[in-house]
């Protein structure tokens, strides 16, 4: 232990000050990497549990989870589009659709009003969901920072 630290210190003195990494910083970075890896694993596990075709399976690798998730999202989008074509848009989304049409195309509003495609549906849903997604991401970032600080302070 002690000899390695001494050699490390000698090597560190040769580096410019901005490039020096203390042992504590190195350990902290290691803890952060470990935390992020664990969080990523938990997120993948949660995602796996949400996908009907994967939920009952045992070990599944990351690529399979992401590919199956993509297929599942595409199937949900298709079902949603069919429902909207059959029953119309919910009232909250109609206003967003009208704003989208006005801003994109003023020529033939009647056709655009009656016809909705997947791109328009995605645009409407993304505009509708964006504030909530941003809020959740910010909450997750704050929670991650708290967790990392706690781990660093307690040494766990």
Short mmCIF file of N, CA and C in Angstrom, two decimals:
data_model
loop_
_atom_site.label_atom_id
_atom_site.label_comp_id
_atom_site.label_asym_id
_atom_site.label_seq_id
_atom_site.Cartn_x
_atom_site.Cartn_y
_atom_site.Cartn_z
N UNK A 1 0.76 -1.19 0.00
CA UNK A 1 0.00 0.00 0.00
C UNK A 1 0.80 1.25 0.00
N UNK A 2 1.72 1.48 1.03
CA UNK A 2 2.41 2.75 1.18
C UNK A 2 3.33 3.07 0.04
N UNK A 3 4.05 2.06 -0.49
CA UNK A 3 4.97 2.29 -1.59
C UNK A 3 4.27 2.75 -2.84
N UNK A 4 3.11 2.17 -3.11
CA UNK A 4 2.33 2.54 -4.30
C UNK A 4 1.87 4.00 -4.20
N UNK A 5 1.43 4.42 -3.02
CA UNK A 5 0.99 5.79 -2.82
C UNK A 5 2.15 6.75 -3.06
N UNK A 6 3.34 6.38 -2.58
CA UNK A 6 4.52 7.22 -2.75
C UNK A 6 4.85 7.37 -4.24
N UNK A 7 4.84 6.25 -4.95
CA UNK A 7 5.12 6.28 -6.39
C UNK A 7 4.05 7.12 -7.09
N UNK A 8 2.77 6.93 -6.69
CA UNK A 8 1.66 7.71 -7.25
C UNK A 8 1.93 9.20 -7.07
N UNK A 9 2.38 9.58 -5.87
CA UNK A 9 2.64 10.98 -5.57
C UNK A 9 3.75 11.52 -6.46
N UNK A 10 4.79 10.69 -6.69
CA UNK A 10 5.90 11.11 -7.56
C UNK A 10 5.39 11.35 -8.98
N UNK A 11 4.58 10.42 -9.47
CA UNK A 11 4.02 10.54 -10.82
C UNK A 11 3.12 11.78 -10.90
N UNK A 12 2.31 11.99 -9.85
CA UNK A 12 1.39 13.13 -9.82
C UNK A 12 2.13 14.46 -9.92
N UNK A 13 3.30 14.55 -9.28
CA UNK A 13 4.04 15.82 -9.30
C UNK A 13 4.50 16.17 -10.72
N UNK A 14 4.61 15.17 -11.57
CA UNK A 14 5.06 15.41 -12.94
C UNK A 14 3.92 15.91 -13.83
N UNK A 15 2.69 15.69 -13.40
CA UNK A 15 1.53 16.15 -14.18
C UNK A 15 1.24 17.60 -13.85
N UNK A 16 0.67 18.32 -14.84
CA UNK A 16 0.21 19.68 -14.51
C UNK A 16 -0.90 19.59 -13.47
N UNK A 17 -1.06 20.62 -12.66
CA UNK A 17 -2.01 20.59 -11.54
C UNK A 17 -3.43 20.27 -11.99
N UNK A 18 -3.85 20.79 -13.14
CA UNK A 18 -5.22 20.54 -13.59
C UNK A 18 -5.43 19.08 -13.96
N UNK A 19 -4.38 18.33 -14.20
CA UNK A 19 -4.52 16.93 -14.62
C UNK A 19 -4.36 15.96 -13.45
N UNK A 20 -3.97 16.45 -12.28
CA UNK A 20 -3.78 15.57 -11.13
C UNK A 20 -5.12 15.05 -10.62
N UNK A 21 -5.13 13.78 -10.34
CA UNK A 21 -6.33 13.16 -9.78
C UNK A 21 -5.92 12.52 -8.46
N UNK A 22 -6.50 12.99 -7.39
CA UNK A 22 -6.16 12.42 -6.09
C UNK A 22 -6.80 11.06 -5.95
N UNK A 23 -6.31 10.29 -5.00
CA UNK A 23 -6.88 8.97 -4.74
C UNK A 23 -8.35 9.10 -4.36
N UNK A 24 -8.68 10.12 -3.58
CA UNK A 24 -10.08 10.34 -3.17
C UNK A 24 -10.95 10.62 -4.39
N UNK A 25 -10.44 11.46 -5.31
CA UNK A 25 -11.21 11.75 -6.52
C UNK A 25 -11.40 10.47 -7.34
N UNK A 26 -10.34 9.67 -7.42
CA UNK A 26 -10.41 8.41 -8.17
C UNK A 26 -11.47 7.49 -7.55
N UNK A 27 -11.46 7.39 -6.22
CA UNK A 27 -12.45 6.55 -5.53
C UNK A 27 -13.85 7.11 -5.74
N UNK A 28 -13.99 8.43 -5.69
CA UNK A 28 -15.30 9.05 -5.88
C UNK A 28 -15.83 8.76 -7.28
N UNK A 29 -14.96 8.87 -8.27
CA UNK A 29 -15.39 8.58 -9.65
C UNK A 29 -15.80 7.12 -9.79
N UNK A 30 -15.07 6.25 -9.11
CA UNK A 30 -15.39 4.83 -9.14
C UNK A 30 -16.78 4.59 -8.54
N UNK A 31 -17.06 5.25 -7.42
CA UNK A 31 -18.37 5.13 -6.76
C UNK A 31 -19.47 5.63 -7.69
N UNK A 32 -19.24 6.76 -8.34
CA UNK A 32 -20.23 7.34 -9.25
C UNK A 32 -20.49 6.39 -10.42
N UNK A 33 -19.41 5.83 -11.00
CA UNK A 33 -19.58 4.88 -12.11
C UNK A 33 -20.39 3.66 -11.66
N UNK A 34 -20.06 3.16 -10.46
CA UNK A 34 -20.77 2.00 -9.93
C UNK A 34 -22.25 2.32 -9.72
N UNK A 35 -22.52 3.51 -9.17
CA UNK A 35 -23.91 3.93 -8.94
C UNK A 35 -24.66 4.02 -10.27
N UNK A 36 -24.04 4.66 -11.26
CA UNK A 36 -24.71 4.83 -12.56
C UNK A 36 -24.95 3.48 -13.24
N UNK A 37 -24.00 2.57 -13.11
CA UNK A 37 -24.16 1.24 -13.69
C UNK A 37 -25.34 0.52 -13.01
N UNK A 38 -25.42 0.62 -11.69
CA UNK A 38 -26.51 0.01 -10.94
C UNK A 38 -27.85 0.62 -11.34
N UNK A 39 -27.89 1.96 -11.46
CA UNK A 39 -29.12 2.64 -11.85
C UNK A 39 -29.55 2.21 -13.25
N UNK A 40 -28.58 2.12 -14.17
CA UNK A 40 -28.89 1.69 -15.54
C UNK A 40 -29.47 0.28 -15.53
N UNK A 41 -28.87 -0.60 -14.74
CA UNK A 41 -29.38 -1.97 -14.63
C UNK A 41 -30.82 -1.97 -14.13
N UNK A 42 -31.10 -1.16 -13.09
CA UNK A 42 -32.46 -1.09 -12.55
C UNK A 42 -33.44 -0.54 -13.58
N UNK A 43 -33.00 0.46 -14.36
CA UNK A 43 -33.88 1.02 -15.40
C UNK A 43 -34.18 -0.02 -16.47
N UNK A 44 -33.17 -0.79 -16.86
CA UNK A 44 -33.39 -1.85 -17.85
C UNK A 44 -34.33 -2.92 -17.29
N UNK A 45 -34.16 -3.26 -16.02
CA UNK A 45 -35.03 -4.26 -15.40
C UNK A 45 -36.47 -3.76 -15.39
N UNK A 46 -36.66 -2.47 -15.02
CA UNK A 46 -38.02 -1.90 -15.02
C UNK A 46 -38.61 -1.92 -16.42
N UNK A 47 -37.80 -1.57 -17.41
CA UNK A 47 -38.25 -1.59 -18.79
C UNK A 47 -38.66 -3.00 -19.20
N UNK A 48 -37.83 -3.99 -18.88
CA UNK A 48 -38.12 -5.39 -19.18
C UNK A 48 -39.46 -5.80 -18.58
N UNK A 49 -39.73 -5.36 -17.34
CA UNK A 49 -40.97 -5.72 -16.67
C UNK A 49 -42.20 -5.09 -17.32
N UNK A 50 -42.02 -3.98 -18.04
CA UNK A 50 -43.16 -3.30 -18.70
C UNK A 50 -43.51 -3.92 -20.05
N UNK A 51 -42.59 -4.68 -20.63
CA UNK A 51 -42.80 -5.24 -21.96
C UNK A 51 -43.41 -6.63 -21.83
N UNK A 52 -44.66 -6.81 -22.28
CA UNK A 52 -45.36 -8.08 -22.08
C UNK A 52 -44.56 -9.31 -22.55
N UNK A 53 -43.90 -9.20 -23.70
CA UNK A 53 -43.20 -10.37 -24.23
C UNK A 53 -41.93 -10.72 -23.44
N UNK A 54 -41.46 -9.80 -22.58
CA UNK A 54 -40.24 -10.04 -21.81
C UNK A 54 -40.49 -10.25 -20.32
N UNK A 55 -41.63 -9.78 -19.83
CA UNK A 55 -41.89 -9.73 -18.39
C UNK A 55 -41.71 -11.08 -17.71
N UNK A 56 -42.10 -12.16 -18.36
CA UNK A 56 -42.04 -13.49 -17.73
C UNK A 56 -40.73 -14.21 -17.98
N UNK A 57 -39.87 -13.63 -18.83
CA UNK A 57 -38.59 -14.29 -19.14
C UNK A 57 -37.58 -14.04 -18.03
N UNK A 58 -36.63 -14.94 -17.92
CA UNK A 58 -35.56 -14.80 -16.93
C UNK A 58 -34.54 -13.78 -17.40
N UNK A 59 -33.33 -14.25 -17.60
CA UNK A 59 -32.24 -13.36 -18.03
C UNK A 59 -32.41 -12.99 -19.50
N UNK A 60 -32.37 -11.71 -19.77
CA UNK A 60 -32.46 -11.19 -21.14
C UNK A 60 -31.39 -10.13 -21.27
N UNK A 61 -30.66 -10.13 -22.38
CA UNK A 61 -29.60 -9.12 -22.48
C UNK A 61 -30.14 -7.76 -22.91
N UNK A 62 -29.31 -6.75 -22.72
CA UNK A 62 -29.71 -5.36 -22.94
C UNK A 62 -30.21 -5.11 -24.36
N UNK A 63 -29.53 -5.67 -25.35
CA UNK A 63 -29.93 -5.46 -26.75
C UNK A 63 -31.33 -6.01 -26.99
N UNK A 64 -31.59 -7.21 -26.46
CA UNK A 64 -32.93 -7.80 -26.62
C UNK A 64 -34.00 -6.93 -25.97
N UNK A 65 -33.69 -6.41 -24.79
CA UNK A 65 -34.66 -5.54 -24.09
C UNK A 65 -34.95 -4.31 -24.94
N UNK A 66 -33.92 -3.68 -25.47
CA UNK A 66 -34.12 -2.46 -26.26
C UNK A 66 -34.83 -2.74 -27.57
N UNK A 67 -34.48 -3.84 -28.24
CA UNK A 67 -35.15 -4.18 -29.50
C UNK A 67 -36.63 -4.50 -29.26
N UNK A 68 -36.91 -5.28 -28.23
CA UNK A 68 -38.30 -5.65 -27.94
C UNK A 68 -39.11 -4.43 -27.49
N UNK A 69 -38.46 -3.52 -26.77
CA UNK A 69 -39.11 -2.27 -26.36
C UNK A 69 -39.50 -1.46 -27.58
N UNK A 70 -38.59 -1.38 -28.53
CA UNK A 70 -38.87 -0.64 -29.78
C UNK A 70 -40.07 -1.25 -30.50
N UNK A 71 -40.08 -2.58 -30.61
CA UNK A 71 -41.22 -3.25 -31.27
C UNK A 71 -42.53 -2.97 -30.53
N UNK A 72 -42.45 -3.01 -29.21
CA UNK A 72 -43.65 -2.78 -28.39
C UNK A 72 -44.17 -1.35 -28.56
N UNK A 73 -43.27 -0.38 -28.57
CA UNK A 73 -43.66 1.02 -28.76
C UNK A 73 -44.31 1.21 -30.13
N UNK A 74 -43.72 0.62 -31.16
CA UNK A 74 -44.31 0.72 -32.50
C UNK A 74 -45.70 0.11 -32.54
N UNK A 75 -45.90 -1.02 -31.88
CA UNK A 75 -47.23 -1.64 -31.87
C UNK A 75 -48.23 -0.77 -31.11
N UNK A 76 -47.79 -0.15 -29.99
CA UNK A 76 -48.67 0.75 -29.24
C UNK A 76 -49.03 1.98 -30.08
N UNK A 77 -48.05 2.51 -30.79
CA UNK A 77 -48.33 3.66 -31.67
C UNK A 77 -49.38 3.31 -32.71
N UNK A 78 -49.25 2.12 -33.31
CA UNK A 78 -50.20 1.68 -34.33
C UNK A 78 -51.60 1.55 -33.75
N UNK A 79 -51.69 0.94 -32.56
CA UNK A 79 -53.00 0.79 -31.89
C UNK A 79 -53.60 2.16 -31.56
N UNK A 80 -52.76 3.06 -31.09
CA UNK A 80 -53.23 4.42 -30.76
C UNK A 80 -53.76 5.12 -32.01
N UNK A 81 -53.03 5.03 -33.09
CA UNK A 81 -53.45 5.67 -34.35
C UNK A 81 -54.80 5.10 -34.81
N UNK A 82 -54.96 3.78 -34.70
CA UNK A 82 -56.24 3.15 -35.08
C UNK A 82 -57.38 3.66 -34.20
N UNK A 83 -57.14 3.78 -32.89
CA UNK A 83 -58.16 4.29 -31.97
C UNK A 83 -58.53 5.73 -32.30
N UNK A 84 -57.51 6.56 -32.57
CA UNK A 84 -57.77 7.97 -32.88
C UNK A 84 -58.55 8.08 -34.19
N UNK A 85 -58.21 7.27 -35.17
CA UNK A 85 -58.95 7.30 -36.44
C UNK A 85 -60.40 6.84 -36.24
N UNK A 86 -60.60 5.93 -35.31
CA UNK A 86 -61.93 5.40 -35.05
C UNK A 86 -62.76 6.34 -34.17
N UNK A 87 -62.16 6.91 -33.12
CA UNK A 87 -62.90 7.67 -32.13
C UNK A 87 -62.56 9.16 -32.08
N UNK A 88 -61.52 9.58 -32.80
CA UNK A 88 -61.10 10.97 -32.74
C UNK A 88 -60.12 11.22 -31.61
N UNK A 89 -59.50 12.39 -31.64
CA UNK A 89 -58.53 12.77 -30.61
C UNK A 89 -59.24 13.19 -29.33
N UNK A 90 -58.62 12.92 -28.17
CA UNK A 90 -59.15 13.49 -26.93
C UNK A 90 -59.09 15.01 -27.01
N UNK A 91 -60.00 15.68 -26.32
CA UNK A 91 -60.16 17.14 -26.40
C UNK A 91 -58.84 17.90 -26.14
N UNK A 92 -58.09 17.48 -25.13
CA UNK A 92 -56.82 18.16 -24.80
C UNK A 92 -55.87 18.17 -26.00
N UNK A 93 -55.88 17.08 -26.76
CA UNK A 93 -54.95 16.96 -27.89
C UNK A 93 -55.46 17.65 -29.15
N UNK A 94 -56.76 17.83 -29.25
CA UNK A 94 -57.33 18.49 -30.44
C UNK A 94 -56.76 19.90 -30.56
N UNK A 95 -56.68 20.63 -29.45
CA UNK A 95 -56.15 22.00 -29.47
C UNK A 95 -54.71 22.02 -29.96
N UNK A 96 -53.92 21.06 -29.51
CA UNK A 96 -52.53 20.99 -29.95
C UNK A 96 -52.44 20.67 -31.44
N UNK A 97 -53.32 19.79 -31.89
CA UNK A 97 -53.33 19.42 -33.31
C UNK A 97 -53.68 20.64 -34.16
N UNK A 98 -54.68 21.40 -33.72
CA UNK A 98 -55.07 22.59 -34.48
C UNK A 98 -53.93 23.59 -34.55
N UNK A 99 -53.21 23.80 -33.45
CA UNK A 99 -52.05 24.70 -33.46
C UNK A 99 -50.99 24.19 -34.42
N UNK A 100 -50.77 22.87 -34.42
CA UNK A 100 -49.77 22.24 -35.28
C UNK A 100 -50.12 22.46 -36.75
N UNK A 101 -51.40 22.25 -37.08
CA UNK A 101 -51.84 22.40 -38.48
C UNK A 101 -51.71 23.86 -38.93
N UNK A 102 -52.15 24.78 -38.10
CA UNK A 102 -52.08 26.21 -38.44
C UNK A 102 -50.63 26.61 -38.67
N UNK A 103 -49.72 26.14 -37.82
CA UNK A 103 -48.33 26.55 -37.97
C UNK A 103 -47.66 25.86 -39.16
N UNK A 104 -48.11 24.65 -39.50
CA UNK A 104 -47.45 23.90 -40.57
C UNK A 104 -48.05 24.13 -41.97
N UNK A 105 -49.37 24.34 -42.02
CA UNK A 105 -50.01 24.35 -43.34
C UNK A 105 -51.32 25.14 -43.28
N UNK A 106 -51.34 26.25 -43.99
CA UNK A 106 -52.57 27.03 -43.98
C UNK A 106 -53.40 26.83 -45.25
N UNK A 107 -52.93 25.98 -46.16
CA UNK A 107 -53.60 25.88 -47.45
C UNK A 107 -54.96 25.18 -47.36
N UNK A 108 -54.97 23.90 -47.01
CA UNK A 108 -56.23 23.15 -47.03
C UNK A 108 -56.48 22.55 -45.66
N UNK A 109 -57.00 23.36 -44.77
CA UNK A 109 -57.16 22.99 -43.37
C UNK A 109 -58.17 21.87 -43.17
N UNK A 110 -59.19 21.77 -44.01
CA UNK A 110 -60.23 20.76 -43.84
C UNK A 110 -59.66 19.35 -43.97
N UNK A 111 -58.88 19.09 -45.02
CA UNK A 111 -58.27 17.77 -45.20
C UNK A 111 -57.34 17.44 -44.05
N UNK A 112 -56.55 18.41 -43.66
CA UNK A 112 -55.58 18.19 -42.58
C UNK A 112 -56.30 17.88 -41.27
N UNK A 113 -57.45 18.51 -41.06
CA UNK A 113 -58.21 18.30 -39.82
C UNK A 113 -58.74 16.87 -39.72
N UNK A 114 -59.17 16.32 -40.83
CA UNK A 114 -59.76 14.98 -40.82
C UNK A 114 -58.73 13.86 -40.94
N UNK A 115 -57.57 14.18 -41.43
CA UNK A 115 -56.56 13.15 -41.66
C UNK A 115 -55.41 13.33 -40.67
N UNK A 116 -55.12 12.28 -39.92
CA UNK A 116 -54.00 12.36 -38.98
C UNK A 116 -53.09 11.16 -39.24
N UNK A 117 -51.80 11.43 -39.35
CA UNK A 117 -50.86 10.33 -39.57
C UNK A 117 -49.99 10.16 -38.33
N UNK A 118 -49.13 9.17 -38.36
CA UNK A 118 -48.31 8.86 -37.19
C UNK A 118 -47.36 10.00 -36.85
N UNK A 119 -46.80 10.67 -37.86
CA UNK A 119 -45.88 11.78 -37.56
C UNK A 119 -46.59 12.91 -36.82
N UNK A 120 -47.80 13.24 -37.27
CA UNK A 120 -48.56 14.29 -36.59
C UNK A 120 -48.92 13.83 -35.17
N UNK A 121 -49.31 12.56 -35.04
CA UNK A 121 -49.67 12.02 -33.72
C UNK A 121 -48.47 12.13 -32.77
N UNK A 122 -47.29 11.73 -33.25
CA UNK A 122 -46.08 11.81 -32.42
C UNK A 122 -45.79 13.25 -32.03
N UNK A 123 -45.92 14.15 -32.99
CA UNK A 123 -45.66 15.57 -32.73
C UNK A 123 -46.59 16.09 -31.63
N UNK A 124 -47.86 15.78 -31.75
CA UNK A 124 -48.86 16.23 -30.77
C UNK A 124 -48.54 15.64 -29.39
N UNK A 125 -48.29 14.34 -29.35
CA UNK A 125 -48.01 13.68 -28.07
C UNK A 125 -46.72 14.18 -27.44
N UNK A 126 -45.70 14.42 -28.27
CA UNK A 126 -44.43 14.92 -27.73
C UNK A 126 -44.61 16.31 -27.13
N UNK A 127 -45.36 17.18 -27.84
CA UNK A 127 -45.61 18.52 -27.30
C UNK A 127 -46.39 18.43 -25.99
N UNK A 128 -47.33 17.51 -25.94
CA UNK A 128 -48.16 17.34 -24.75
C UNK A 128 -47.33 16.80 -23.57
N UNK A 129 -46.45 15.84 -23.85
CA UNK A 129 -45.71 15.15 -22.80
C UNK A 129 -44.40 15.84 -22.40
N UNK A 130 -43.89 16.73 -23.25
CA UNK A 130 -42.57 17.32 -23.02
C UNK A 130 -42.36 17.92 -21.62
N UNK A 131 -43.27 18.77 -21.13
CA UNK A 131 -43.05 19.34 -19.80
C UNK A 131 -42.93 18.27 -18.70
N UNK A 132 -43.75 17.25 -18.78
CA UNK A 132 -43.72 16.17 -17.77
C UNK A 132 -42.42 15.37 -17.87
N UNK A 133 -41.98 15.10 -19.07
CA UNK A 133 -40.73 14.36 -19.26
C UNK A 133 -39.55 15.17 -18.70
N UNK A 134 -39.52 16.46 -19.01
CA UNK A 134 -38.45 17.32 -18.50
C UNK A 134 -38.47 17.38 -16.97
N UNK A 135 -39.64 17.45 -16.38
CA UNK A 135 -39.75 17.48 -14.92
C UNK A 135 -39.22 16.19 -14.31
N UNK A 136 -39.61 15.06 -14.89
CA UNK A 136 -39.15 13.77 -14.37
C UNK A 136 -37.63 13.61 -14.50
N UNK A 137 -37.09 14.05 -15.63
CA UNK A 137 -35.63 13.96 -15.82
C UNK A 137 -34.90 14.82 -14.79
N UNK A 138 -35.43 16.01 -14.54
CA UNK A 138 -34.81 16.90 -13.54
C UNK A 138 -34.90 16.29 -12.15
N UNK A 139 -36.06 15.71 -11.81
CA UNK A 139 -36.21 15.03 -10.52
C UNK A 139 -35.22 13.88 -10.38
N UNK A 140 -35.06 13.11 -11.47
CA UNK A 140 -34.12 11.98 -11.45
C UNK A 140 -32.68 12.47 -11.26
N UNK A 141 -32.34 13.56 -11.92
CA UNK A 141 -30.99 14.13 -11.80
C UNK A 141 -30.72 14.56 -10.36
N UNK A 142 -31.69 15.23 -9.75
CA UNK A 142 -31.55 15.69 -8.36
C UNK A 142 -31.42 14.48 -7.43
N UNK A 143 -32.24 13.47 -7.64
CA UNK A 143 -32.18 12.25 -6.82
C UNK A 143 -30.83 11.55 -6.97
N UNK A 144 -30.34 11.46 -8.19
CA UNK A 144 -29.03 10.84 -8.43
C UNK A 144 -27.93 11.59 -7.69
N UNK A 145 -27.95 12.92 -7.77
CA UNK A 145 -26.93 13.72 -7.09
C UNK A 145 -26.99 13.51 -5.58
N UNK A 146 -28.20 13.44 -5.02
CA UNK A 146 -28.36 13.19 -3.58
C UNK A 146 -27.78 11.82 -3.21
N UNK A 147 -28.15 10.81 -4.00
CA UNK A 147 -27.68 9.44 -3.74
C UNK A 147 -26.16 9.35 -3.80
N UNK A 148 -25.57 9.97 -4.81
CA UNK A 148 -24.11 9.93 -4.97
C UNK A 148 -23.43 10.63 -3.80
N UNK A 149 -23.94 11.80 -3.42
CA UNK A 149 -23.37 12.51 -2.27
C UNK A 149 -23.47 11.66 -1.00
N UNK A 150 -24.61 11.03 -0.81
CA UNK A 150 -24.81 10.18 0.38
C UNK A 150 -23.81 9.02 0.38
N UNK A 151 -23.64 8.39 -0.78
CA UNK A 151 -22.69 7.29 -0.88
C UNK A 151 -21.28 7.76 -0.58
N UNK A 152 -20.90 8.91 -1.12
CA UNK A 152 -19.56 9.45 -0.88
C UNK A 152 -19.35 9.81 0.58
N UNK A 153 -20.38 10.38 1.22
CA UNK A 153 -20.26 10.79 2.61
C UNK A 153 -20.21 9.60 3.57
N UNK A 154 -21.00 8.56 3.29
CA UNK A 154 -21.06 7.43 4.20
C UNK A 154 -20.02 6.36 3.86
N UNK A 155 -19.44 6.47 2.66
CA UNK A 155 -18.44 5.49 2.25
C UNK A 155 -19.03 4.17 1.78
N UNK A 156 -20.36 4.14 1.56
CA UNK A 156 -20.99 2.91 1.06
C UNK A 156 -20.94 2.87 -0.45
#
